[in-house]
XYZ file of C-alpha atoms in Angstrom:
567
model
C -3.739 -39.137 -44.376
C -1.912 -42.510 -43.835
C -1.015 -41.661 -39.928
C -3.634 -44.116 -38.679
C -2.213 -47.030 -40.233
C 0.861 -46.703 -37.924
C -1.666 -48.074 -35.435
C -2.412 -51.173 -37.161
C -1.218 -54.416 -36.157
C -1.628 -57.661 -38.070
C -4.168 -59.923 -36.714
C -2.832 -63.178 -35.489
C -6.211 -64.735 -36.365
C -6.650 -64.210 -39.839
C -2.617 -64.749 -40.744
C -3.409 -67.795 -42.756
C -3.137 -69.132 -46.543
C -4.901 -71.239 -48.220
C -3.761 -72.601 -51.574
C -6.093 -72.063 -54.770
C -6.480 -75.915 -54.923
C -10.427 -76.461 -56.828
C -11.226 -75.026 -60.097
C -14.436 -73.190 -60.150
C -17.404 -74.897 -62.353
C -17.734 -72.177 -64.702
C -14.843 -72.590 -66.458
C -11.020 -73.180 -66.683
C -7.930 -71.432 -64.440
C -4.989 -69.670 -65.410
C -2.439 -68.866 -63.017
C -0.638 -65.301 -63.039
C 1.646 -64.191 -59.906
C 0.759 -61.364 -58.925
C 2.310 -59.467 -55.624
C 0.500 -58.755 -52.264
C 0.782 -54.807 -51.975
C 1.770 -54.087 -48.696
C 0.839 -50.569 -46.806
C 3.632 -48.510 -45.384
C 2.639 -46.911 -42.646
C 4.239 -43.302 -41.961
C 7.272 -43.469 -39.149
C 6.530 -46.776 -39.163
C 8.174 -50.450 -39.983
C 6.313 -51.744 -43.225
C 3.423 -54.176 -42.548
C 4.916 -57.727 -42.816
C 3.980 -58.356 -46.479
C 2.205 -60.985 -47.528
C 3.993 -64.152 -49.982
C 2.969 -63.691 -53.737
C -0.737 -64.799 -54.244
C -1.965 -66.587 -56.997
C -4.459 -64.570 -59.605
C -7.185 -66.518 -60.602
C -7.949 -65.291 -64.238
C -11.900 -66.883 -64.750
C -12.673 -68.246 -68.335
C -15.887 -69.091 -69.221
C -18.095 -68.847 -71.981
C -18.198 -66.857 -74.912
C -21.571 -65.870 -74.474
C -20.365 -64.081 -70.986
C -17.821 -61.881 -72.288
C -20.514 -60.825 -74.597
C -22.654 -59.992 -72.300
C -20.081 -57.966 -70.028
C -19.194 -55.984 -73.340
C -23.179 -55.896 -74.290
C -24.181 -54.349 -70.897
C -21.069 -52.189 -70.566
C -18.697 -53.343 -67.859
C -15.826 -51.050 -68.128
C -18.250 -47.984 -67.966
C -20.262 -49.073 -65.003
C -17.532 -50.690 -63.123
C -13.862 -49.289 -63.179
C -14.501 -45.825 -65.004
C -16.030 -45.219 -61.894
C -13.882 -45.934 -59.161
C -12.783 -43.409 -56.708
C -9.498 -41.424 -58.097
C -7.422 -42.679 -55.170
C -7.919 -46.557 -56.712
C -8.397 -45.723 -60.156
C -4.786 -44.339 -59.956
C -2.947 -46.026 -57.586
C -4.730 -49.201 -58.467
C -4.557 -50.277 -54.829
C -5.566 -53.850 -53.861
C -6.292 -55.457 -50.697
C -3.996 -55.991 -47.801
C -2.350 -59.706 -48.053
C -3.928 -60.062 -44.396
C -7.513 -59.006 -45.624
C -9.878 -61.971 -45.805
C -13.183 -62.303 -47.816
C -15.638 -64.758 -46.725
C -19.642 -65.443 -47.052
C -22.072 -66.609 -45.003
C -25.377 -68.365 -44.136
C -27.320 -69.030 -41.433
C -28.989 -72.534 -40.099
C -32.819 -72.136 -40.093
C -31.894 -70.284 -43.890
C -30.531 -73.092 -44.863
C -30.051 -76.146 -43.273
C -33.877 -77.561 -43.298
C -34.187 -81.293 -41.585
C -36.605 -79.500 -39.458
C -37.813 -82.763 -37.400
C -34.818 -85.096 -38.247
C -33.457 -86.825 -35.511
C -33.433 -85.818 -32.244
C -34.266 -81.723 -33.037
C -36.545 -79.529 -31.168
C -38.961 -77.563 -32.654
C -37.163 -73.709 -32.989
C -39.235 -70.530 -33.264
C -39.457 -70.155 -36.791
C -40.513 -73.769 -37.195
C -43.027 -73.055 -35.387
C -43.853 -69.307 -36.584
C -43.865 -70.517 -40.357
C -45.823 -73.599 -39.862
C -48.521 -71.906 -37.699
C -48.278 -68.691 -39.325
C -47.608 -69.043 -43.109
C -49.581 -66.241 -44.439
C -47.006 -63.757 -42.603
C -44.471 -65.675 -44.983
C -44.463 -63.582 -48.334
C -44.810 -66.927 -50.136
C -46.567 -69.392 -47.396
C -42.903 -71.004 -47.504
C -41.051 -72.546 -45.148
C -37.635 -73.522 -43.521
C -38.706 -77.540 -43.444
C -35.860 -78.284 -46.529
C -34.043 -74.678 -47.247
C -30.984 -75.424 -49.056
C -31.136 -78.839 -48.159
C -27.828 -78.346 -46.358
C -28.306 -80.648 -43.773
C -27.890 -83.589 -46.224
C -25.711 -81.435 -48.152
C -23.346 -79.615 -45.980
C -20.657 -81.180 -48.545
C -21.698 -79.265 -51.432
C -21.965 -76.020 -49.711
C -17.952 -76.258 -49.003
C -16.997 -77.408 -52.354
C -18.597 -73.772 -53.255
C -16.859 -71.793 -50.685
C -13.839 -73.757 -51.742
C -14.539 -72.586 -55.329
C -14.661 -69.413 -54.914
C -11.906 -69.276 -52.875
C -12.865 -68.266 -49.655
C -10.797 -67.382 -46.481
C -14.332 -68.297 -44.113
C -17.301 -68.973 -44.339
C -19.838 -67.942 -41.312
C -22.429 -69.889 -40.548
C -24.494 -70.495 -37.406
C -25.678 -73.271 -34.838
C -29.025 -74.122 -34.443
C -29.633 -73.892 -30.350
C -32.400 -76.277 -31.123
C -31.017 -78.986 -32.893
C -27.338 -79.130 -30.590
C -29.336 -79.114 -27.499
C -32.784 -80.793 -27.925
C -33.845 -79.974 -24.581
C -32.851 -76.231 -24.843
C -30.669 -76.862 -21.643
C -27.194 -78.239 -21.654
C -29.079 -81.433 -19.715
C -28.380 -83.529 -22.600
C -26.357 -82.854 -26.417
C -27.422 -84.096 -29.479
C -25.119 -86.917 -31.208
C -26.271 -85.856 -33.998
C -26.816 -82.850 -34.266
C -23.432 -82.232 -32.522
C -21.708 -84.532 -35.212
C -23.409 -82.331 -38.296
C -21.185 -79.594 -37.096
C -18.307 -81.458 -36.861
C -18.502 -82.457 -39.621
C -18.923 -79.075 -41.323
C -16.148 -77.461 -39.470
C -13.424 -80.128 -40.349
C -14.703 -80.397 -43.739
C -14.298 -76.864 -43.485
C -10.702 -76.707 -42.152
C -9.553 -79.830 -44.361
C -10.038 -77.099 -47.168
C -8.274 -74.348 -46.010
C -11.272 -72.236 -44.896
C -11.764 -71.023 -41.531
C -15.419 -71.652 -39.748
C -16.552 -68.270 -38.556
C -19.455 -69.239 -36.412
C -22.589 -67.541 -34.901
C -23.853 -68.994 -31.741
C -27.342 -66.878 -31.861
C -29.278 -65.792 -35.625
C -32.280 -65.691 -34.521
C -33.652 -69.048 -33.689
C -34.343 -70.316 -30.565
C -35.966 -73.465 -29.005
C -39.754 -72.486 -28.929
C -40.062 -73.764 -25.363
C -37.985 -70.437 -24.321
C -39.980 -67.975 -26.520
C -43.055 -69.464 -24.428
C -41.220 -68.477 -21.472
C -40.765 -65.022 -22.409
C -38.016 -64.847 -25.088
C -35.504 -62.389 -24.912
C -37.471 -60.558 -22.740
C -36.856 -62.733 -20.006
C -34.146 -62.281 -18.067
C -33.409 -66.435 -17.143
C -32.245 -65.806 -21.366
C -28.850 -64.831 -20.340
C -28.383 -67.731 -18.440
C -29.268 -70.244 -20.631
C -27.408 -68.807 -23.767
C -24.662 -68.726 -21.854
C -24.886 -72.120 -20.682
C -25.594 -73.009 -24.907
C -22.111 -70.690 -25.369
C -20.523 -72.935 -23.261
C -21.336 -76.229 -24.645
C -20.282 -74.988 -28.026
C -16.766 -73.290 -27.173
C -16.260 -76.517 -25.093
C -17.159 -79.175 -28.306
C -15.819 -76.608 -30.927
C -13.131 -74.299 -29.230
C -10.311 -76.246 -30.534
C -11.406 -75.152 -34.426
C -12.803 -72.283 -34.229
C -11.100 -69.310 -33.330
C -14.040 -66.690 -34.172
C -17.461 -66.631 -32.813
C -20.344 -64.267 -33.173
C -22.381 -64.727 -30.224
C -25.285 -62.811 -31.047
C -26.511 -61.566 -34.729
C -27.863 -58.267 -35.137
C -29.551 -57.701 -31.661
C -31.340 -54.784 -32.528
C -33.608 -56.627 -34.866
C -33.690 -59.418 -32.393
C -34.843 -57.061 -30.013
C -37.591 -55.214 -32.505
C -38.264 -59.048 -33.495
C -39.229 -59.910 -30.060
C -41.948 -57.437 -30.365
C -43.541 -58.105 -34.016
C -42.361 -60.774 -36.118
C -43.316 -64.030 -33.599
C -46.164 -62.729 -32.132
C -44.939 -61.357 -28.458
C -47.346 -57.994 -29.118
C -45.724 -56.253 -26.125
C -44.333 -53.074 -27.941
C -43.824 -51.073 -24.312
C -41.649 -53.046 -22.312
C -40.648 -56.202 -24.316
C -37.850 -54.614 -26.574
C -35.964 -52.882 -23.820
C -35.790 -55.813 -21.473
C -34.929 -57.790 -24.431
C -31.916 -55.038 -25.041
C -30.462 -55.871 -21.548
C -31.244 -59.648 -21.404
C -28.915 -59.925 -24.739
C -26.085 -57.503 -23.755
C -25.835 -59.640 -20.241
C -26.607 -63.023 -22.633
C -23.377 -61.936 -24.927
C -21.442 -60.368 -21.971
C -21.577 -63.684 -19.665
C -20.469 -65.441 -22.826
C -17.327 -63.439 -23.611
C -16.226 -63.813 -20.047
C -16.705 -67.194 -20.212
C -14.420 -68.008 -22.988
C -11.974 -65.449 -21.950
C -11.742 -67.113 -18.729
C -11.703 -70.706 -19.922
C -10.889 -71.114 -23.436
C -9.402 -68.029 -24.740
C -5.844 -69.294 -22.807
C -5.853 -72.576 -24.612
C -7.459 -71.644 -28.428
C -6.499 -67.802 -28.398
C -10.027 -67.110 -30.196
C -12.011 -64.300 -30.491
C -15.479 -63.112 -29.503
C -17.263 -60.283 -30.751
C -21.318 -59.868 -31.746
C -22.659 -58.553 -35.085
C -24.360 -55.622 -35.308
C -27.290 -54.433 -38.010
C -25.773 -51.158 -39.203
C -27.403 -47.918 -41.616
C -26.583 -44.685 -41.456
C -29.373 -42.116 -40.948
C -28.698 -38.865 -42.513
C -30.742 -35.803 -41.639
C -32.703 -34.762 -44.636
C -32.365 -30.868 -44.404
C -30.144 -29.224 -41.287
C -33.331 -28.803 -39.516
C -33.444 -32.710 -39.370
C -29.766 -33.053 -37.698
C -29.959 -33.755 -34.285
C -33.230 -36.188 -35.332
C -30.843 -38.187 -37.374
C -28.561 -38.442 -34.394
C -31.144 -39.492 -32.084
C -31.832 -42.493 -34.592
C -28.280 -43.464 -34.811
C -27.939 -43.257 -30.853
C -31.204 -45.128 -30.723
C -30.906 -47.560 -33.071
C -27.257 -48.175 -32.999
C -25.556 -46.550 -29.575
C -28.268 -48.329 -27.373
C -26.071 -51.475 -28.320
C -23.093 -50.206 -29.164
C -22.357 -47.904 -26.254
C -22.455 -50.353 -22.964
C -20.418 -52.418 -25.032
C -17.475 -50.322 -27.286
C -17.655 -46.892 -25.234
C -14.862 -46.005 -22.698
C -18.052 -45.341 -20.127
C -20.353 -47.662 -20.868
C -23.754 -47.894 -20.234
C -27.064 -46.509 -22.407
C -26.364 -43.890 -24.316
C -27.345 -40.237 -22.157
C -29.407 -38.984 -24.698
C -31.018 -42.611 -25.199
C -31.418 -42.660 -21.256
C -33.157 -39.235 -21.561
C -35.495 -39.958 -24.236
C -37.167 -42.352 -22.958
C -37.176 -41.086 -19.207
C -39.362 -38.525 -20.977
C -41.395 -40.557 -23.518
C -42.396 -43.502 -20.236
C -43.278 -40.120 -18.111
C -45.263 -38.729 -20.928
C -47.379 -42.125 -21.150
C -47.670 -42.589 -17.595
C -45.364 -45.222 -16.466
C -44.014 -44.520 -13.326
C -40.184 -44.946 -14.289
C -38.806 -45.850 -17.504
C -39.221 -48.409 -19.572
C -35.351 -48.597 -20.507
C -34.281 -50.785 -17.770
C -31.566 -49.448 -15.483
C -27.800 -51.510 -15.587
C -26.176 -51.621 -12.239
C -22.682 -50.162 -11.777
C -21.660 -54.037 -11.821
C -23.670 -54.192 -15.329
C -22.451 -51.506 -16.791
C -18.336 -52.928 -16.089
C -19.779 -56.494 -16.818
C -21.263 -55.286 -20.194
C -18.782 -52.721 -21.316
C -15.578 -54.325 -23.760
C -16.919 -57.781 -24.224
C -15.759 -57.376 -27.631
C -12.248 -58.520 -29.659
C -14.077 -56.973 -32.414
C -17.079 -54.846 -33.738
C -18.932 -57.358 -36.632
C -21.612 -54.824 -38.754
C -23.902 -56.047 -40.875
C -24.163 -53.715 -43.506
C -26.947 -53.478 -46.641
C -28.471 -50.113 -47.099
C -28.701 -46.426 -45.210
C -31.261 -43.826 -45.611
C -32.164 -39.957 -44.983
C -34.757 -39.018 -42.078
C -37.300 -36.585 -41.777
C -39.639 -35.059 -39.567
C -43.324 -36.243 -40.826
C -45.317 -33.929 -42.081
C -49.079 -33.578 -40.399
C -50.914 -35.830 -41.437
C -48.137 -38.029 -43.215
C -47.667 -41.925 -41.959
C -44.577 -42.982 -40.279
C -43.071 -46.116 -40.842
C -44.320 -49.158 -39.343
C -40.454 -49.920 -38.568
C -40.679 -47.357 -36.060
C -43.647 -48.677 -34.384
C -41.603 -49.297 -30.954
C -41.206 -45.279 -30.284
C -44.175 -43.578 -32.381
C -43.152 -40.624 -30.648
C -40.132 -39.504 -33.082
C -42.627 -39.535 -36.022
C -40.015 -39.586 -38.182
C -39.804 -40.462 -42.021
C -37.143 -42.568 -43.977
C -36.406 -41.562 -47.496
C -33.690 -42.970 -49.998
C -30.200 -41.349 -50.670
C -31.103 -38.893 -53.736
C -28.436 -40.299 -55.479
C -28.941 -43.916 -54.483
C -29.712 -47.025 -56.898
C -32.533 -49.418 -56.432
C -31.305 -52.423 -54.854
C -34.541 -53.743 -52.592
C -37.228 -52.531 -54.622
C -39.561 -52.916 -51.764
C -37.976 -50.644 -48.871
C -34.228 -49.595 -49.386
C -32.100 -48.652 -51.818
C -28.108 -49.012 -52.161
C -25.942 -46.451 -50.975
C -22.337 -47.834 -50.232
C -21.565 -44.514 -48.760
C -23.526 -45.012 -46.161
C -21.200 -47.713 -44.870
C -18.089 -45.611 -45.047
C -20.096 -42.802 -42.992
C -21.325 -45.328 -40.326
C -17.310 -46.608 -39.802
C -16.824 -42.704 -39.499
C -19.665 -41.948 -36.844
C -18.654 -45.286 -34.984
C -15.089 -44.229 -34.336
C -16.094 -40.747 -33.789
C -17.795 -42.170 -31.040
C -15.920 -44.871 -29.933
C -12.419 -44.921 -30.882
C -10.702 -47.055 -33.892
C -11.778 -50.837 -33.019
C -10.954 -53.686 -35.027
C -13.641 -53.914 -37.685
C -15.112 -56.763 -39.515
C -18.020 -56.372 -42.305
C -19.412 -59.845 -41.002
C -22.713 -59.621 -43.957
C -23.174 -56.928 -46.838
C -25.275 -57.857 -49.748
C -27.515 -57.450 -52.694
C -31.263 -58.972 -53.510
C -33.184 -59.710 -56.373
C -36.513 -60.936 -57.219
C -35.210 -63.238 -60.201
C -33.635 -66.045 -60.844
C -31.067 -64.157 -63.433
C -27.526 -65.665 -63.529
C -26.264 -63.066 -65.260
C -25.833 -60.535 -62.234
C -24.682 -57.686 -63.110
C -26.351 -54.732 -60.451
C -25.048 -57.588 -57.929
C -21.672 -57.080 -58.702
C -21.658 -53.123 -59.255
C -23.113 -53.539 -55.651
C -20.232 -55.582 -54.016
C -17.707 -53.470 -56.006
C -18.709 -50.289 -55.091
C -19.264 -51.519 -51.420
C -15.189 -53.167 -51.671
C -14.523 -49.462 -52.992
C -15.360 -47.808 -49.791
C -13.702 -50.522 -47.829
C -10.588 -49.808 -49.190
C -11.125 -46.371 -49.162
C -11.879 -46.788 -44.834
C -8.596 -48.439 -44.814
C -6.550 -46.228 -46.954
C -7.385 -42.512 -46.468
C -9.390 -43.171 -42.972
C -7.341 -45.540 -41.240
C -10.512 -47.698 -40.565
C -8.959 -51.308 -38.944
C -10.611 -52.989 -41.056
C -10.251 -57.081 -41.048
C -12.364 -58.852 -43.432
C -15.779 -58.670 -45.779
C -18.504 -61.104 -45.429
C -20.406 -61.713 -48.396
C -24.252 -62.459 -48.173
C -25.262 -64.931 -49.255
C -23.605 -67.853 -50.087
C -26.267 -68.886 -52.385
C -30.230 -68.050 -52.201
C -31.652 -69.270 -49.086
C -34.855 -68.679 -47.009
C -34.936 -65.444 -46.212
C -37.104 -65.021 -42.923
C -40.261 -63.229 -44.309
C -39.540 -62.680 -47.902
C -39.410 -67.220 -48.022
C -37.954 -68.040 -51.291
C -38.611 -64.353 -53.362
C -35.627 -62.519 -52.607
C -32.590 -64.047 -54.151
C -28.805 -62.961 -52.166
C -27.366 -65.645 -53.179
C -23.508 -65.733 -55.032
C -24.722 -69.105 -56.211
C -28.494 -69.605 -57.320
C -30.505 -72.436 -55.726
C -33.310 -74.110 -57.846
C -35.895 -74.693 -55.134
C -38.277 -77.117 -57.096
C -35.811 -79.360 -57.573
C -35.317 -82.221 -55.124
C -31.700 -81.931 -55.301
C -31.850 -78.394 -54.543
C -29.041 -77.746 -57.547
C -26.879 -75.199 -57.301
C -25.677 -72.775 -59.913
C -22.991 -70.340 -59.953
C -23.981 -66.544 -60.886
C -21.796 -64.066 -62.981
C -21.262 -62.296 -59.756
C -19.641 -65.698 -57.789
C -16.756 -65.203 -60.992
C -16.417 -61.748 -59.925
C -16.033 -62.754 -56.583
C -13.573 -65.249 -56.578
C -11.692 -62.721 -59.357
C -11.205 -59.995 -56.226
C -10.405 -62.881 -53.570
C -7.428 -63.891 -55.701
C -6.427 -60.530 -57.213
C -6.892 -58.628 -54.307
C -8.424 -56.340 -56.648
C -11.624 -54.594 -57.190
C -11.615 -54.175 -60.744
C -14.162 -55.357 -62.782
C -12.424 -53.696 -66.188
C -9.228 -55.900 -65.916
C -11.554 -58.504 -64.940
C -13.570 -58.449 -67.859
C -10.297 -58.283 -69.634
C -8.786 -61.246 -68.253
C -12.226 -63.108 -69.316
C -11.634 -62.434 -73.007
C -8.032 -62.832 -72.929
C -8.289 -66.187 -71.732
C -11.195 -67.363 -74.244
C -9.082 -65.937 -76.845
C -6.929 -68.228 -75.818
């Protein structure tokens, strides 16, 4: 069962410690030592185990520990951990690392301060607000901008080993070229990453998350092919100003929603042609980029480069359904993920044959997947040091029944007239559309290295939403525990190389077309108030409770709670 982990070797990268310096706000510390397990692989010399951490026991408020006894704790949490932990009570590697994240339009507002150019969603929410589920916008966010000290004091508090954030193209280069940097804008992140760094935390940063300077969605977007050039020029500017401190970069987030993005959300109605060209303009846009820094920075900063991928796993609804839900995953996920992590490279062949037959069937004269060169496909194919997925929810498909409505999600290839349906057994976690189902993620990890071979692994967003402003979080944390569970349980019985979870959010932030209503946040954000105050939620304790304990569960945590109000 172990056998894998023979294979695994510790990541120079993420071989750092941080000392538990800032007490959280929601209460007092107490210390406990508590030793690092470390994983012995079989035939194999012992992973080099990590120094004694620090548990941070949480004590807050009498009112809490009530309320983790009132809504039952102990039987939602813990009693329900797989056998393998419940027994063997097995905590995170010493070399794992937990992190959150945010991204800059989400957050950052100072829309028009300074030097900044207008970016897409500027203008998409201010021309378009009724597409915004509350006619909000990005102008202030979290305020960030002006408060970029505040946000680290919280990743500090909870005790993070990263935090990922992004660059906004727009407001580092005004001009959308490299022609000319902003001092300011270029000085904002600098300022972030040292503040960053001066803490302890390492600055995980994504170059691309989906903003843009308007001026080169006018010129086409993604879907132009002059894209590649420029990001990579944008790349450049930041692994030149930056290199030196940051030693992971995301270069592009979650192109497959980029991609279905460039179609629908900001207006390019082009549903035929836009999203494929768009699905070659970012592989070559993230491909020139990790040569680049391989070439040019990667010998002085030994970073690493890898891209972040939106990941569910579609699983058929009856056997009939089967090779449907592979054609989904191959679709969705391989038209990505195979020019870049397969041995090949290149679409996928069933992806190349689909729609060879769908563009014939509609009358185009070739297909609308563009072709990659033999130079493309060796250009494209292992740009990555690492595979980031961005995990939240999976789902069952179907076949639709005549007369029954698709989704509008598959409005790029009506053909498939296909149905998604919750997990029978999954929980309500976005009452709107999905539902949670950590089980999907261990399943995707499974599929991915059935296809593509054990790769180093990093969960770079998972995370929970609510429609309330409830500080008292409890389905939040069941969420991130039960998602931890599986995580362990990829590293433990399936020898998944797994690196590091990414928490998301942060705190509550803008959230693209939801605006304000959907809350992700670890930390609650009070958006009437000028100030934009922040306020931890139960589940940020939790949080910071498995960051130093290196443990999942929520039963000793609750324990620890009352031991130390007791006290």
């Amino acid at each position: 069962m172990f056998g894998l982990l023979s294979m695994w070797i510790s990541w120079d990268l993420f071989l750092f410690e941080r000392p538990a310096s800032v007490a959280p706000p929601w209460g007092r510390l107490r210390l406990v030592p508590a030793e690092r397990q470390a994983v012995q692989a079989e035939g194999q010399a012992d992973h080099e185990a990590a120094s004694p951490a620090a548990t941070c026991v949480v004590a807050d408020s009498v009112f809490t520990v009530r309320m983790l006894i009132l809504h039952g704790v102990k039987r939602t949490f813990s009693s329900l951990l797989h056998p393998l932990l419940a027994n063997k009570e097995l905590h995170f590697p010493g070399w794992f690392k937990f992190g959150a994240a945010t991204s800059s339009y989400q957050i950052e507002g100072s829309w028009n301060v300074s030097d900044k150019a207008i970016s897409i969603w500027d203008d998409y929410t201010h021309t378009q607000p009724h597409k915004i589920k509350d006619h909000s916008n990005g102008d202030v966010a979290c305020d960030s901008y002006n408060q970029y000290e505040k946000d680290i004091e919280m990743a500090e508090q909870l005790g993070l080993d990263f935090y990922r954030f992004s660059i906004s193209w727009s407001r580092l280069l005004p001009e959308g070229y490299r022609t000319r940097i902003s001092s300011d804008g270029r000085q904002y992140y600098d300022n972030l990453i040292n503040g960053l760094l001066d803490r302890g935390i390492e600055p995980m940063v994504t170059l691309y998350h989906s903003e843009m300077p308007k001026m080169f969605q006018d010129l086409g977007g993604w879907a132009n092919p002059e894209m590649a050039e420029w990001f990579a020029d944008y790349a450049d500017v930041a692994f030149s100003l930056y290199g030196d401190r940051v030693k992971l970069w995301i270069t592009i987030n979650e192109p497959s929603i980029i991609c279905d993005s460039s179609a629908y959300v900001l207006g390019v109605v082009e549903p035929f042609l836009a999203p494929y060209l768009c699905s070659k303009t970012v592989l070559m846009a993230h491909a020139k980029a990790y040569h680049n820094y391989k070439k040019n920075y990667k010998p002085m900063y030994q970073g690493k480069v890898g891209i972040a991928h939106a990941a569910s796993y579609f699983s058929a609804k009856t056997q009939n359904d089967a090779e449907l839900a592979e054609l989904f995953r191959q679709y969705h996920f391989g038209l990505f993920m195979h020019p870049l992590h397969s041995k090949s490279g290149g679409w996928p062949a069933t992806v190349v044959e689909l729609m060879k037959n769908i563009s014939s069937v509609e009358g185009f004269p070739r297909s609308r997947l563009p072709p990659l060169t033999k130079h493309e496909v060796e250009f494209i194919r292992g740009t990555n040091d690492f595979l980031g997925l961005n995990y939240y929810t999976s789902c069952t498909v179907r076949k639709a029944k005549a007369g029954e409505k698709r989704q509008e999600s598959l409005g790029d290839l009506p053909e498939l007239n296909a149905i998604f349906e919750p997990y029978p057994n999954s929980t309500a976690a976005y009452p709107e559309y999905y539902s949670s189902y950590p089980e999907g993620l261990r399943a995707f990890i499974a599929w991915f290295t059935k296809n593509y071979g054990v790769q180093d692994i990093f969960i770079t967003e998972n995370g929970y939403t609510s429609y309330t402003d409830d500080l008292n979080d409890f389905n939040r944390i069941t969420y991130i525990e039960k998602h931890l569970e599986k995580i362990l349980l990829c590293i433990y019985e399936d020898g998944a190389r797994i690196h590091g979870y990414t928490y998301w959010s942060l705190m509550d932030n803008f959230e693209w077309r939801n605006g304000y209503t959907a809350k992700f946040g670890l930390y609650d954000v009070d958006f009437s108030d000028e100030g934009r105050k922040r306020t931890p939620r139960l589940s940020a304790q939790y949080y910071s409770y498995v960051i130093k304990s290196r443990s999942i569960d929520s039963n000793k945590w609750k324990s620890q709670m009352e031991d130390t109000n007791d006290n």
